[in-house]
XYZ file of C-alpha atoms in Angstrom:
680
model
C 68.661 -26.624 -35.582
C 71.731 -26.371 -37.808
C 69.750 -27.938 -40.643
C 67.528 -24.863 -40.815
C 70.306 -22.272 -41.013
C 70.457 -22.041 -44.813
C 66.988 -22.744 -46.271
C 66.554 -22.939 -50.039
C 63.437 -22.807 -52.192
C 62.996 -23.818 -55.812
C 60.676 -21.949 -58.139
C 60.009 -23.771 -61.383
C 58.742 -22.429 -64.713
C 57.324 -25.240 -66.880
C 56.587 -22.847 -69.751
C 60.271 -21.998 -70.033
C 61.096 -25.708 -69.998
C 58.947 -26.295 -73.058
C 60.793 -23.476 -74.825
C 64.284 -24.750 -73.994
C 63.854 -28.522 -74.436
C 63.413 -29.890 -77.932
C 61.617 -33.029 -76.763
C 60.316 -34.015 -73.350
C 61.815 -37.254 -71.980
C 59.705 -40.339 -71.182
C 58.747 -40.979 -67.553
C 57.813 -44.323 -65.992
C 55.195 -44.105 -63.231
C 55.390 -46.642 -60.366
C 52.430 -47.297 -58.050
C 52.834 -49.777 -55.193
C 50.144 -51.607 -53.236
C 50.432 -54.712 -51.077
C 47.090 -55.610 -49.500
C 43.609 -55.160 -50.955
C 42.069 -55.092 -47.462
C 44.392 -52.580 -45.831
C 44.665 -50.614 -49.088
C 41.201 -50.667 -50.716
C 41.197 -50.862 -54.548
C 39.105 -47.683 -54.831
C 42.058 -45.703 -53.398
C 44.567 -47.353 -55.735
C 42.551 -46.769 -58.904
C 42.041 -43.096 -58.053
C 45.798 -42.686 -57.785
C 46.253 -44.488 -61.110
C 43.552 -42.424 -62.831
C 45.163 -39.190 -61.660
C 48.511 -40.352 -63.090
C 47.006 -41.374 -66.436
C 45.508 -37.880 -66.736
C 48.750 -35.937 -66.194
C 49.414 -32.928 -68.423
C 52.261 -34.632 -70.242
C 52.432 -36.317 -73.645
C 50.669 -39.656 -73.113
C 53.043 -41.576 -75.359
C 55.861 -40.482 -73.048
C 54.236 -42.071 -69.983
C 53.856 -45.664 -68.805
C 52.121 -46.568 -65.532
C 53.276 -49.728 -63.735
C 51.205 -50.969 -60.785
C 52.954 -53.358 -58.397
C 50.502 -55.561 -56.499
C 52.571 -57.285 -53.822
C 49.527 -59.148 -52.529
C 48.764 -60.860 -55.865
C 45.134 -59.786 -55.580
C 42.700 -60.554 -58.424
C 40.545 -57.766 -56.988
C 43.278 -55.186 -57.669
C 43.723 -56.503 -61.211
C 39.969 -56.433 -61.805
C 39.723 -52.876 -60.424
C 42.501 -51.689 -62.733
C 40.866 -53.449 -65.668
C 37.597 -51.611 -65.033
C 39.377 -48.321 -64.286
C 41.091 -48.443 -67.688
C 37.648 -48.479 -69.354
C 36.617 -45.435 -67.331
C 39.950 -43.709 -68.085
C 39.113 -43.677 -71.810
C 36.431 -41.093 -70.969
C 37.917 -39.509 -67.829
C 41.292 -38.443 -69.253
C 39.878 -36.515 -72.260
C 37.302 -34.882 -69.955
C 40.047 -33.658 -67.593
C 42.198 -32.270 -70.400
C 39.307 -30.701 -72.305
C 38.041 -28.747 -69.293
C 41.437 -28.315 -67.579
C 40.326 -30.129 -64.426
C 42.711 -29.380 -61.570
C 42.146 -32.402 -59.301
C 42.154 -35.523 -61.478
C 41.390 -38.163 -58.865
C 37.634 -38.669 -59.346
C 36.761 -39.377 -55.726
C 38.199 -35.997 -54.695
C 36.984 -34.098 -57.735
C 33.340 -35.103 -57.306
C 33.235 -34.571 -53.528
C 34.893 -31.135 -53.561
C 32.363 -28.337 -53.120
C 34.360 -26.100 -55.484
C 33.930 -28.669 -58.265
C 30.145 -28.914 -58.066
C 28.515 -28.476 -61.429
C 27.233 -24.895 -61.034
C 28.150 -23.518 -64.444
C 25.727 -22.332 -67.125
C 27.672 -24.217 -69.785
C 25.154 -26.887 -70.783
C 27.736 -29.048 -72.571
C 29.945 -29.154 -69.484
C 26.977 -29.871 -67.201
C 26.011 -32.864 -69.299
C 29.546 -34.236 -69.470
C 30.063 -33.645 -65.754
C 26.910 -35.583 -64.918
C 27.902 -38.376 -67.294
C 31.360 -38.645 -65.693
C 29.809 -38.655 -62.230
C 27.440 -41.482 -63.165
C 30.245 -43.475 -64.782
C 32.454 -43.103 -61.716
C 29.649 -44.113 -59.367
C 29.072 -47.162 -61.541
C 32.810 -47.952 -61.429
C 32.815 -47.680 -57.632
C 29.921 -50.121 -57.377
C 31.573 -52.532 -59.796
C 34.785 -52.891 -57.835
C 33.001 -53.095 -54.483
C 32.262 -56.777 -55.017
C 32.847 -60.117 -53.378
C 36.236 -61.402 -54.625
C 34.670 -64.825 -55.186
C 32.552 -63.379 -57.997
C 35.541 -62.017 -59.914
C 36.268 -65.166 -61.985
C 32.929 -64.803 -63.742
C 33.596 -61.142 -64.435
C 37.125 -61.601 -65.789
C 36.518 -64.954 -67.458
C 39.697 -66.267 -69.090
C 41.950 -63.486 -67.807
C 41.408 -64.655 -64.242
C 42.928 -68.100 -64.759
C 46.417 -66.783 -64.075
C 45.323 -66.139 -60.459
C 44.133 -69.724 -59.940
C 45.813 -71.590 -57.090
C 47.806 -68.562 -55.977
C 48.479 -67.295 -52.470
C 49.775 -63.836 -51.557
C 53.092 -65.374 -50.417
C 53.266 -68.249 -52.934
C 52.693 -67.509 -56.616
C 54.578 -67.083 -59.900
C 55.289 -63.716 -61.492
C 52.200 -62.205 -63.135
C 52.619 -59.389 -65.659
C 49.607 -58.164 -67.623
C 49.363 -55.299 -70.109
C 45.984 -53.806 -69.191
C 46.190 -50.973 -71.708
C 48.700 -50.301 -74.467
C 48.986 -47.063 -76.383
C 49.664 -48.924 -79.638
C 49.267 -45.924 -81.917
C 51.563 -43.873 -79.653
C 49.216 -40.903 -79.886
C 50.102 -37.910 -77.745
C 46.580 -37.360 -76.413
C 45.682 -40.999 -75.786
C 46.072 -43.123 -72.669
C 49.516 -44.079 -71.350
C 50.482 -47.729 -71.070
C 48.990 -49.403 -67.978
C 50.772 -52.545 -66.812
C 49.967 -54.795 -63.843
C 52.863 -56.552 -62.067
C 52.862 -59.058 -59.232
C 56.377 -60.368 -58.655
C 57.038 -64.008 -57.871
C 56.971 -64.985 -54.210
C 57.752 -68.280 -52.540
C 57.457 -69.297 -48.865
C 60.587 -68.759 -46.750
C 62.282 -66.897 -49.620
C 63.359 -63.313 -48.802
C 61.413 -60.717 -50.757
C 62.767 -57.532 -49.091
C 59.390 -55.864 -48.652
C 58.744 -52.665 -50.645
C 62.378 -52.327 -51.764
C 62.129 -55.701 -53.488
C 58.918 -54.668 -55.249
C 60.508 -51.410 -56.413
C 63.499 -53.260 -57.863
C 61.202 -55.582 -59.796
C 59.342 -52.549 -61.156
C 62.681 -51.038 -62.189
C 63.762 -54.177 -64.056
C 60.428 -54.812 -65.759
C 60.062 -51.180 -66.843
C 63.682 -51.251 -68.045
C 62.771 -54.043 -70.446
C 59.550 -52.441 -71.695
C 59.857 -48.652 -71.801
C 63.183 -47.853 -70.093
C 62.327 -44.206 -69.423
C 65.274 -42.142 -68.110
C 63.108 -40.843 -65.255
C 60.935 -42.668 -62.732
C 58.151 -41.320 -60.542
C 57.140 -43.498 -57.620
C 54.005 -42.930 -55.552
C 52.199 -44.908 -52.884
C 48.742 -46.158 -53.788
C 47.057 -43.467 -51.655
C 48.860 -40.427 -53.114
C 46.940 -38.853 -55.983
C 48.147 -36.090 -58.302
C 46.969 -32.701 -57.072
C 48.736 -30.650 -59.767
C 48.446 -32.071 -63.315
C 51.624 -30.220 -64.407
C 53.683 -31.919 -61.694
C 55.926 -33.813 -64.136
C 56.790 -30.584 -65.976
C 57.752 -28.925 -62.690
C 59.997 -31.874 -61.762
C 61.594 -31.945 -65.218
C 62.412 -28.247 -64.818
C 64.697 -29.299 -61.961
C 66.073 -32.547 -63.365
C 66.739 -31.226 -66.892
C 68.457 -28.074 -65.684
C 72.073 -27.903 -66.875
C 73.313 -27.993 -63.290
C 70.723 -30.505 -62.182
C 71.769 -32.960 -64.901
C 75.177 -33.285 -63.246
C 74.247 -32.994 -59.581
C 70.625 -33.900 -58.800
C 69.705 -37.550 -58.276
C 66.029 -37.060 -57.419
C 63.375 -34.404 -56.921
C 61.192 -34.998 -53.872
C 57.698 -33.527 -53.640
C 56.485 -33.080 -50.047
C 53.647 -35.130 -48.625
C 50.503 -33.174 -47.891
C 47.159 -34.569 -46.910
C 43.461 -34.231 -47.637
C 40.539 -34.930 -45.299
C 42.731 -33.605 -42.498
C 41.498 -33.470 -38.928
C 41.349 -30.060 -37.312
C 44.425 -29.127 -35.272
C 46.282 -32.333 -36.199
C 45.288 -34.399 -33.113
C 47.641 -37.277 -33.972
C 50.603 -35.068 -34.885
C 51.219 -36.847 -38.196
C 50.432 -34.258 -40.869
C 54.134 -33.252 -41.118
C 53.356 -29.662 -42.116
C 56.174 -28.047 -40.145
C 58.608 -30.848 -40.941
C 58.515 -30.196 -44.683
C 58.241 -26.416 -44.484
C 61.243 -25.806 -42.251
C 63.355 -28.951 -42.156
C 62.680 -29.705 -45.840
C 63.730 -26.203 -46.911
C 66.790 -26.370 -44.670
C 67.863 -29.690 -46.181
C 67.411 -28.220 -49.660
C 70.148 -25.743 -48.731
C 72.538 -28.598 -47.926
C 72.857 -31.761 -50.042
C 69.116 -31.989 -50.376
C 65.984 -33.377 -48.812
C 65.660 -37.002 -47.730
C 63.951 -39.440 -50.074
C 60.468 -39.870 -48.574
C 59.388 -43.119 -50.253
C 56.642 -41.550 -52.364
C 56.038 -38.508 -54.603
C 59.629 -38.692 -55.833
C 61.123 -38.326 -59.336
C 64.271 -40.433 -59.789
C 66.968 -40.441 -62.421
C 67.152 -44.049 -63.640
C 70.904 -44.073 -64.150
C 71.389 -43.037 -60.530
C 69.162 -45.923 -59.455
C 71.509 -48.087 -61.536
C 74.425 -46.985 -59.353
C 75.998 -44.155 -61.391
C 78.330 -41.752 -59.563
C 78.236 -37.975 -60.282
C 81.812 -38.082 -61.578
C 80.768 -40.552 -64.306
C 77.951 -38.432 -65.770
C 78.368 -38.060 -69.517
C 81.011 -40.796 -69.781
C 78.600 -43.489 -70.987
C 78.930 -47.128 -69.954
C 82.260 -47.999 -68.317
C 81.313 -51.529 -67.232
C 82.280 -54.709 -69.056
C 79.635 -57.285 -69.888
C 80.889 -59.446 -67.018
C 80.536 -56.551 -64.565
C 77.070 -55.785 -65.917
C 76.091 -59.413 -65.418
C 77.437 -59.405 -61.881
C 75.493 -56.266 -60.983
C 72.291 -56.548 -63.015
C 71.793 -60.285 -63.533
C 71.622 -62.791 -66.359
C 69.062 -61.093 -68.640
C 70.802 -59.875 -71.808
C 67.908 -57.582 -72.686
C 68.052 -55.972 -69.247
C 71.797 -55.447 -69.506
C 71.284 -53.857 -72.929
C 68.677 -51.487 -71.478
C 71.105 -50.581 -68.666
C 73.794 -49.694 -71.219
C 71.240 -47.614 -73.143
C 70.409 -45.773 -69.917
C 74.065 -45.013 -69.147
C 74.591 -43.781 -72.717
C 71.462 -41.620 -72.690
C 69.605 -43.534 -75.388
C 65.821 -43.305 -75.365
C 63.515 -45.717 -77.165
C 62.070 -44.260 -80.349
C 58.277 -44.480 -80.830
C 58.744 -47.293 -83.323
C 60.566 -49.340 -80.656
C 57.778 -49.225 -78.072
C 56.012 -52.136 -79.784
C 58.090 -54.270 -77.352
C 55.434 -53.572 -74.682
C 53.674 -56.731 -75.829
C 56.834 -58.635 -76.758
C 58.833 -58.207 -73.553
C 56.425 -59.927 -71.152
C 58.219 -63.295 -71.255
C 61.592 -61.693 -70.536
C 59.941 -59.490 -67.913
C 58.588 -62.569 -66.133
C 62.173 -63.798 -65.800
C 63.453 -60.623 -64.117
C 60.371 -60.579 -61.837
C 61.264 -64.002 -60.398
C 62.370 -64.289 -56.783
C 65.647 -65.990 -57.718
C 66.786 -63.459 -60.314
C 68.614 -61.259 -57.803
C 70.675 -64.124 -56.370
C 74.371 -63.203 -56.450
C 73.728 -59.870 -58.170
C 74.137 -56.275 -57.025
C 70.391 -55.585 -56.685
C 69.657 -54.097 -53.278
C 73.357 -53.788 -52.459
C 74.977 -51.830 -55.303
C 72.060 -50.925 -57.575
C 68.357 -50.275 -57.193
C 66.503 -49.672 -53.941
C 68.704 -50.675 -51.017
C 67.992 -53.700 -48.818
C 68.731 -54.003 -45.121
C 66.112 -51.613 -43.728
C 62.320 -51.507 -43.779
C 62.655 -47.747 -44.356
C 64.105 -48.397 -47.790
C 63.403 -44.814 -48.848
C 65.755 -43.070 -46.407
C 68.295 -45.876 -46.898
C 68.281 -45.493 -50.695
C 68.458 -41.696 -50.571
C 71.326 -41.866 -48.079
C 73.415 -44.054 -50.400
C 72.901 -41.506 -53.196
C 73.984 -38.628 -50.977
C 77.018 -40.630 -49.847
C 78.062 -40.928 -53.507
C 78.001 -37.152 -53.824
C 74.594 -36.672 -55.444
C 72.262 -33.880 -54.395
C 68.481 -33.841 -54.233
C 65.964 -31.033 -54.627
C 62.624 -30.153 -53.091
C 59.882 -29.721 -55.718
C 57.068 -27.501 -54.410
C 54.823 -26.284 -57.230
C 51.705 -24.276 -56.558
C 49.282 -25.959 -56.074
C 51.096 -28.740 -54.277
C 52.018 -31.754 -56.422
C 50.436 -34.662 -54.513
C 48.009 -35.253 -51.707
C 47.386 -38.341 -49.615
C 45.552 -39.493 -46.525
C 47.301 -39.390 -43.140
C 46.720 -42.376 -40.833
C 43.672 -41.862 -38.625
C 43.501 -43.467 -35.182
C 46.034 -44.613 -32.645
C 46.886 -48.169 -33.823
C 47.461 -47.197 -37.474
C 49.591 -44.169 -36.658
C 51.616 -46.046 -34.024
C 52.240 -48.954 -36.398
C 53.628 -46.577 -39.017
C 55.847 -44.763 -36.514
C 57.151 -48.067 -35.129
C 58.150 -49.131 -38.647
C 59.972 -45.844 -39.194
C 61.854 -46.058 -35.888
C 62.827 -49.673 -36.568
C 64.039 -48.870 -40.070
C 66.126 -45.913 -38.900
C 67.976 -48.074 -36.400
C 68.561 -50.716 -39.080
C 70.292 -48.005 -41.129
C 72.426 -46.925 -38.173
C 73.653 -50.459 -37.555
C 74.192 -51.149 -41.270
C 77.120 -50.484 -43.571
C 75.509 -47.295 -44.917
C 75.475 -45.584 -41.526
C 75.833 -41.786 -41.990
C 79.001 -41.867 -39.889
C 80.714 -44.028 -42.513
C 79.208 -41.925 -45.298
C 80.862 -38.811 -43.870
C 84.258 -40.412 -43.180
C 84.584 -42.550 -46.296
C 81.986 -41.036 -48.639
C 80.867 -37.617 -49.800
C 78.195 -36.889 -47.204
C 78.690 -33.328 -45.970
C 78.983 -32.748 -42.228
C 75.731 -30.827 -41.834
C 73.905 -33.371 -43.999
C 75.362 -36.016 -41.678
C 73.895 -34.143 -38.692
C 70.516 -34.044 -40.436
C 70.572 -37.791 -41.082
C 71.593 -38.438 -37.480
C 68.637 -36.317 -36.372
C 66.162 -38.467 -38.295
C 67.872 -41.705 -37.220
C 67.522 -40.383 -33.665
C 63.841 -41.348 -34.004
C 65.068 -44.799 -33.027
C 67.334 -43.786 -30.111
C 65.335 -40.876 -28.675
C 62.616 -43.170 -27.191
C 65.176 -44.857 -24.921
C 66.216 -41.496 -23.464
C 62.599 -40.364 -23.034
C 61.557 -43.574 -21.270
C 64.620 -43.362 -19.017
C 63.921 -39.741 -18.071
C 60.231 -40.410 -17.439
C 61.177 -43.373 -15.244
C 63.870 -41.329 -13.493
C 61.358 -38.624 -12.602
C 59.050 -41.194 -11.028
C 61.999 -42.859 -9.275
C 63.068 -39.577 -7.671
C 59.559 -38.877 -6.375
C 59.131 -42.410 -5.033
C 62.549 -42.475 -3.333
C 62.470 -38.796 -2.272
C 65.628 -37.965 -4.230
C 66.420 -35.586 -7.094
C 68.333 -35.486 -10.354
C 67.633 -31.900 -11.471
C 69.652 -28.983 -10.069
C 68.167 -26.839 -7.327
C 68.232 -23.126 -6.578
C 69.555 -20.993 -9.467
C 70.909 -23.967 -11.395
C 67.435 -25.017 -12.536
C 66.950 -21.789 -14.502
C 69.524 -22.726 -17.162
C 67.801 -25.861 -18.522
C 64.409 -24.222 -17.981
C 65.421 -21.203 -20.097
C 66.704 -23.455 -22.892
C 63.467 -25.452 -22.971
C 61.242 -22.354 -22.846
C 63.169 -20.572 -25.627
C 62.972 -23.633 -27.866
C 59.234 -24.090 -27.215
C 58.544 -20.423 -27.999
C 60.500 -20.674 -31.248
C 58.651 -23.871 -32.138
C 55.313 -22.162 -31.426
C 56.357 -19.303 -33.727
C 56.891 -21.818 -36.567
C 53.333 -23.090 -36.182
C 51.762 -19.652 -35.992
C 53.834 -18.471 -38.957
C 52.485 -21.433 -40.952
C 48.899 -20.448 -40.192
C 48.343 -23.234 -37.684
C 46.716 -22.863 -34.289
C 48.146 -23.040 -30.788
C 46.065 -26.190 -30.326
C 47.812 -27.811 -33.293
C 51.174 -26.853 -31.767
C 50.194 -28.412 -28.447
C 48.912 -31.596 -30.119
C 52.262 -32.010 -31.863
C 54.169 -31.317 -28.625
C 52.072 -33.921 -26.851
C 52.514 -36.513 -29.593
C 56.280 -35.864 -29.581
C 56.191 -37.400 -26.086
C 53.594 -40.132 -26.690
C 54.782 -41.491 -30.036
C 58.473 -42.073 -29.187
C 57.715 -43.672 -25.824
C 55.299 -46.124 -27.431
C 56.004 -46.783 -31.124
C 59.636 -45.695 -30.988
C 60.461 -47.733 -27.885
C 58.857 -50.847 -29.402
C 60.934 -50.216 -32.529
C 64.086 -50.096 -30.388
C 63.166 -53.392 -28.701
C 62.555 -54.920 -32.141
C 66.040 -53.954 -33.302
C 67.559 -55.176 -30.054
C 65.958 -58.592 -30.602
C 67.190 -58.602 -34.195
C 70.778 -57.797 -33.177
C 70.630 -60.595 -30.604
C 69.406 -62.994 -33.294
C 66.128 -63.705 -31.480
C 63.717 -62.401 -34.124
C 63.660 -60.436 -37.377
C 61.866 -57.255 -38.369
C 58.431 -57.347 -39.983
C 57.075 -54.820 -42.470
C 53.676 -53.641 -41.173
C 51.527 -52.179 -43.946
C 49.840 -48.929 -42.947
C 46.073 -49.243 -43.191
C 44.565 -46.798 -45.672
C 41.061 -45.785 -44.619
C 38.648 -44.366 -47.141
C 38.477 -40.834 -45.739
C 35.434 -38.624 -45.259
C 34.375 -36.393 -48.105
C 35.587 -33.073 -46.776
C 38.546 -31.691 -44.855
C 38.257 -30.782 -41.196
C 35.517 -33.274 -40.520
C 33.108 -32.272 -37.756
C 32.664 -35.791 -36.401
C 33.185 -35.346 -32.655
C 34.930 -38.715 -32.428
C 37.206 -38.170 -35.432
C 40.136 -36.889 -33.355
C 39.757 -39.284 -30.430
C 42.582 -41.695 -29.808
C 41.806 -45.347 -30.317
C 43.586 -48.355 -28.849
C 43.938 -52.070 -29.409
C 45.699 -54.985 -27.687
C 48.981 -54.370 -29.493
C 52.085 -54.195 -27.295
C 52.816 -50.799 -28.836
C 50.539 -49.211 -26.194
C 52.121 -51.014 -23.213
C 55.104 -48.660 -22.647
C 52.876 -45.572 -22.588
C 50.308 -47.170 -20.303
C 53.085 -48.210 -17.906
C 54.675 -44.727 -17.949
C 51.309 -43.100 -17.181
C 50.543 -45.502 -14.305
C 54.056 -44.940 -13.001
C 53.637 -41.144 -12.926
C 50.207 -41.410 -11.302
C 51.622 -43.766 -8.663
C 54.539 -41.417 -7.971
C 52.236 -38.397 -7.527
C 49.958 -40.487 -5.276
C 52.937 -41.453 -3.093
C 53.995 -37.790 -2.872
C 50.541 -36.438 -2.030
C 49.870 -38.977 0.703
C 53.333 -38.796 2.222
C 54.443 -42.329 1.477
C 57.948 -41.186 0.532
C 60.809 -42.387 2.751
C 61.906 -39.680 5.200
C 65.344 -38.944 6.569
C 67.145 -41.273 4.207
C 68.972 -38.503 2.327
C 70.078 -35.012 3.354
C 67.962 -32.006 2.425
C 69.923 -31.101 -0.714
C 69.159 -34.487 -2.248
C 65.443 -34.701 -1.471
C 62.828 -34.586 -4.244
C 62.204 -31.042 -5.395
C 59.416 -29.234 -7.191
C 61.155 -29.643 -10.579
C 60.770 -33.434 -10.543
C 57.104 -33.126 -9.567
C 56.422 -30.611 -12.360
C 58.117 -32.923 -14.889
C 55.924 -35.795 -13.750
C 52.783 -33.659 -13.991
C 53.844 -32.535 -17.485
C 54.124 -36.163 -18.608
C 50.643 -36.884 -17.211
C 49.198 -33.880 -19.084
C 50.853 -35.068 -22.309
C 49.371 -38.515 -21.733
C 45.845 -37.133 -21.356
C 44.516 -39.358 -24.211
C 45.883 -42.406 -22.367
C 44.384 -41.171 -19.103
C 40.986 -40.979 -20.792
C 41.684 -44.385 -22.301
C 42.029 -45.920 -18.831
C 38.321 -45.233 -18.310
C 37.129 -45.498 -21.924
C 35.218 -48.344 -23.504
C 35.440 -50.147 -26.829
C 38.106 -48.950 -29.203
C 38.422 -45.703 -27.224
C 39.541 -47.551 -24.098
C 42.887 -49.171 -23.341
C 42.307 -52.954 -23.217
C 42.164 -54.414 -19.708
C 45.004 -56.813 -20.511
C 47.286 -53.866 -21.363
C 46.293 -52.041 -18.155
C 47.002 -55.178 -16.091
C 50.411 -55.660 -17.699
C 51.216 -51.982 -17.117
C 50.062 -52.266 -13.509
C 52.302 -55.277 -12.884
C 55.317 -53.467 -14.363
C 54.518 -50.392 -12.249
C 54.321 -52.431 -9.034
C 57.603 -54.121 -9.906
C 59.252 -50.728 -10.531
C 57.989 -49.314 -7.189
C 59.249 -52.390 -5.326
C 62.684 -52.050 -6.914
C 62.738 -48.341 -6.035
C 61.929 -49.138 -2.402
C 64.614 -51.786 -2.376
C 67.288 -49.320 -3.536
C 66.328 -46.971 -0.695
C 66.515 -49.701 1.932
C 69.883 -50.811 0.593
């Protein structure tokens, strides 16, 4: 709650920026994808096309696409998308198109070609046909790609997603450096070898940083996930208004744009649209040291990524060549680009010819062994040690004394697709909970950042709140089990008589305030309830599995695994009317076992109470099970209504029989242990 006490909001004026800045700085655009099956190429190319069409001088932009799955299909899709971009980008800028991701532009009812302008109607129809043709082209069997790419495909021969050399291809180069042309488009797949650590997304981001440092070395970096398209073409100008501000130059490390989603389901049935989180918590953080780094939709200052402290701003390079080598590696060209970054030098247009010359050097810094005995991931770049590399990296910046800002232009800067379905959403939440606990048990724990660093106390509390995603599930599972235990053993843990009104009043007041936030944001009571329900379901399932994962890691039994969130091609319109769209789905993953067990446990406890199977006369009257424990158990059952339906559902809408059997065995074991404690 303390995080929300001093909210702050930024209002940016891009027109004033253009009046006060002599020349806009270059910006490197990073797009990351890792699996062409979980992240379909059609989603990735729409994100790339929206970035290529930004309202920003094209010769100041360079788009780097990191394909961590070494997929020829992704490369082929980008190759074809670049041909379409030659026509799409001028069309967007000529007619001031607002949404520049084609698959959203052509499906939006507001963008239907209803105008009387014959020239526009013809161009609109031509663009629509070209995009449909592009979609058909990339929806092909991967085995047919060699014939389509001919000689360019040979680099993908004999490669495997976890065993291949570095592949860097310049798909499009703005050789003439024209302002209204297409930005550079560069494909990167870093080297991977079996049993060699690659540090998941953080490793890919560091390779992008090094390769871009050799080619364009822009002072600012925008990173987006492959499913986050540009919703406001002036987004870069809004972010530069923050980062180029006289105060921002000395204090602000990054500008984070909030995540908002398209094709949203009515009333947020899975509780993952994060609307309230960004509106209230995000604004509150902006009034402290700044919002957390969210992993996507974020504008970074390159010199901060290179490890610069706020106190060293404007002092140029203070590192010797030996220190540069120790931190940044053996590449002389990379070390030179780092020095240029620290000293504020920007490549002149005549220097950008190195786009085609730097590939050989770039292949070196994209190798898996380049980071060995360097500071990458420890002192510079995206931080290693957690699968939530975004929060980890942002935390290290805040610990150094940097601030961050929330960038919220109107219309919103980016839109993406929220996970749909139980397994996908749970997998994502498990990864987050696991990563948060990795941060807590690492050397960049917020506690150390407050004691030994420059993390403010209230910012520390905010970080501990988000890291609590990993610890909170343990408390929730314990309380849910304790409620069932008290009913089964006819005992109590909640106060009786007037004492129960104190915790009840606290809970009711907080729930009413939380409901006010939803209503004030234009959301429904149903959306509020769905989020309340998922705040019980998600931690007890995904969060608890994340805690077990960390426990096994700390014991040296197993290591964490980065689960890629599946990106589904969403329906055409928001608020889909498909009656099954908001239904919870299940699979045989262990992530659903804790919740199934908790539900069976509560049902068993209520059954024992209703049919009088509780032990009698064991404890005195003051210690017998009261109505409060029963109401808590009933509340958990109501929250677990999707699981209750899943017990009787079929197909993907039903909990697998194996999971139900495992949950039943654990429930029987728990009841037996409860009975044993009573007899003892």
